[in-house]
GROMACS .gro file of C-alpha atoms in nm:
model
  125
    1MET     CA    1  12.673   1.378   0.925
    2THR     CA    2  12.722   1.115   1.205
    3LEU     CA    3  12.982   0.855   1.197
    4GLU     CA    4  12.724   0.555   1.209
    5GLU     CA    5  12.581   0.738   0.862
    6LEU     CA    6  12.903   0.746   0.732
    7SER     CA    7  12.977   0.384   0.879
    8SER     CA    8  12.650   0.286   0.676
    9ILE     CA    9  12.720   0.475   0.333
   10SER     CA   10  13.082   0.274   0.372
   11GLN     CA   11  12.974  -0.043   0.413
   12ILE     CA   12  12.724  -0.005   0.127
   13ILE     CA   13  12.998   0.133  -0.167
   14GLY     CA   14  13.205  -0.183   0.009
   15VAL     CA   15  12.955  -0.395  -0.106
   16VAL     CA   16  12.855  -0.239  -0.443
   17ALA     CA   17  13.247  -0.264  -0.503
   18VAL     CA   18  13.308  -0.671  -0.396
   19PHE     CA   19  12.931  -0.691  -0.641
   20VAL     CA   20  13.116  -0.521  -0.925
   21SER     CA   21  13.450  -0.710  -0.901
   22LEU     CA   22  13.298  -0.973  -0.879
   23ILE     CA   23  13.087  -0.923  -1.233
   24PHE     CA   24  13.490  -0.831  -1.339
   25VAL     CA   25  13.581  -1.159  -1.275
   26GLY     CA   26  13.355  -1.386  -1.401
   27VAL     CA   27  13.346  -1.180  -1.715
   28GLN     CA   28  13.695  -1.274  -1.743
   29VAL     CA   29  13.690  -1.622  -1.625
   30ARG     CA   30  13.477  -1.659  -1.938
   31GLN     CA   31  13.647  -1.530  -2.137
   32ASN     CA   32  13.987  -1.734  -2.054
   33SER     CA   33  13.767  -1.996  -2.095
   34GLU     CA   34  13.637  -1.928  -2.429
   35GLN     CA   35  14.004  -1.855  -2.517
   36ILE     CA   36  14.080  -2.223  -2.400
   37LYS     CA   37  13.827  -2.334  -2.586
   38ALA     CA   38  13.932  -2.197  -2.874
   39ASN     CA   39  14.281  -2.300  -2.891
   40THR     CA   40  14.225  -2.653  -2.782
   41ARG     CA   41  14.032  -2.683  -3.131
   42SER     CA   42  14.296  -2.482  -3.262
   43ILE     CA   43  14.507  -2.791  -3.186
   44ARG     CA   44  14.290  -3.056  -3.297
   45ALA     CA   45  14.270  -2.932  -3.580
   46SER     CA   46  14.651  -2.904  -3.654
   47ALA     CA   47  14.690  -3.232  -3.489
   48GLY     CA   48  14.447  -3.380  -3.758
   49PHE     CA   49  14.617  -3.169  -4.064
   50GLU     CA   50  14.972  -3.284  -3.956
   51ALA     CA   51  14.839  -3.635  -3.911
   52THR     CA   52  14.657  -3.691  -4.280
   53HIS     CA   53  14.931  -3.527  -4.448
   54SER     CA   54  15.218  -3.748  -4.284
   55LEU     CA   55  15.007  -4.039  -4.424
   56ALA     CA   56  14.934  -3.866  -4.738
   57THR     CA   57  15.308  -3.787  -4.751
   58PHE     CA   58  15.387  -4.116  -4.701
   59ASN     CA   59  15.182  -4.267  -4.988
   60ALA     CA   60  15.369  -3.955  -5.190
   61GLN     CA   61  15.692  -4.193  -5.081
   62LEU     CA   62  15.546  -4.478  -5.253
   63PHE     CA   63  15.419  -4.360  -5.581
   64GLY     CA   64  15.733  -4.184  -5.608
   65MET     CA   65  15.954  -4.529  -5.616
   66SER     CA   66  16.102  -4.762  -5.855
   67ASP     CA   67  15.923  -5.029  -5.963
   68GLU     CA   68  16.129  -5.291  -5.805
   69ILE     CA   69  15.966  -5.125  -5.504
   70LEU     CA   70  15.605  -5.074  -5.566
   71LEU     CA   71  15.653  -5.469  -5.683
   72LEU     CA   72  15.743  -5.524  -5.386
   73ILE     CA   73  15.454  -5.417  -5.200
   74PRO     CA   74  15.223  -5.743  -5.374
   75LYS     CA   75  15.415  -5.949  -5.253
   76MET     CA   76  15.434  -5.873  -4.901
   77PHE     CA   77  15.094  -5.936  -4.841
   78ASP     CA   78  15.036  -6.229  -5.045
   79PRO     CA   79  14.983  -6.567  -4.760
   80ALA     CA   80  15.169  -6.752  -4.993
   81LYS     CA   81  15.461  -6.568  -4.946
   82SER     CA   82  15.685  -6.633  -4.613
   83TRP     CA   83  15.971  -6.418  -4.480
   84ASP     CA   84  16.256  -6.649  -4.658
   85ASP     CA   85  16.037  -6.574  -4.980
   86PHE     CA   86  16.193  -6.243  -4.934
   87THR     CA   87  16.566  -6.125  -5.007
   88ASP     CA   88  16.825  -5.972  -4.829
   89VAL     CA   89  16.727  -5.643  -4.977
   90GLU     CA   90  16.366  -5.631  -4.991
   91ARG     CA   91  16.370  -5.764  -4.633
   92VAL     CA   92  16.528  -5.446  -4.541
   93ARG     CA   93  16.241  -5.235  -4.760
   94VAL     CA   94  15.964  -5.410  -4.608
   95THR     CA   95  16.149  -5.340  -4.314
   96CYS     CA   96  16.168  -5.001  -4.312
   97GLY     CA   97  15.863  -4.927  -4.498
   98GLN     CA   98  15.652  -5.103  -4.193
   99ARG     CA   99  15.816  -4.915  -3.955
  100ALA     CA  100  15.845  -4.532  -4.095
  101LEU     CA  101  15.430  -4.637  -4.106
  102PHE     CA  102  15.388  -4.787  -3.788
  103GLN     CA  103  15.529  -4.497  -3.642
  104LYS     CA  104  15.349  -4.256  -3.824
  105LEU     CA  105  15.023  -4.472  -3.677
  106GLU     CA  106  15.149  -4.464  -3.318
  107GLY     CA  107  15.212  -4.071  -3.359
  108MET     CA  108  14.904  -4.029  -3.445
  109TYR     CA  109  14.820  -4.239  -3.147
  110PHE     CA  110  14.978  -4.022  -2.867
  111LEU     CA  111  14.811  -3.725  -3.042
  112TYR     CA  112  14.453  -3.943  -3.010
  113ARG     CA  113  14.502  -4.069  -2.667
  114TYR     CA  114  14.622  -3.736  -2.488
  115GLY     CA  115  14.328  -3.551  -2.671
  116SER     CA  116  14.421  -3.363  -2.973
  117LEU     CA  117  14.325  -3.581  -3.239
  118ASP     CA  118  13.917  -3.608  -3.359
  119LYS     CA  119  13.838  -3.976  -3.265
  120ALA     CA  120  13.647  -3.989  -3.594
  121ILE     CA  121  14.037  -3.944  -3.785
  122TRP     CA  122  14.210  -4.197  -3.540
  123GLU     CA  123  13.939  -4.458  -3.589
  124SER     CA  124  13.942  -4.383  -3.981
  125ARG     CA  125  14.287  -4.539  -3.978
   0.00000   0.00000   0.00000
C-alpha cells in the first residue's frame, strides 16, 4: 500500500468521524432542548399552582375571620362610604387586607411577566 492510498483511507476515516460526531452533537442538542422544554413546563405548572394556592389561602383566611371583620368587607365596597366612615382599627384592617391582596397579585404579575405564569391564569385574575 502506497502513502497516497493510506492518505486517502485516513481522509475517509476522518470524514466518517466528523460525520458521526456531528450526529452525536445533534442528538445531544435535541435531548437538551427537550429537557429545557420539560423544565419550562414544570416551572410554569409550579407557578400556576402557587399563584392559585396563594389566592386560595387568602380566601381561606377571610373565611376564618371574625364576623366583625367579615362585615367590614361590604362596607369597603359601598360607594356611599368614605374613608372617614371607617374607625382607626377598620382602616388598619382594610389597609393590611388590600396590601396583602395587592402583594399576592404583584407576585403573580412578575411570574407572568417573566414567562413562568401562564397567560390564561394571569388574565383570569
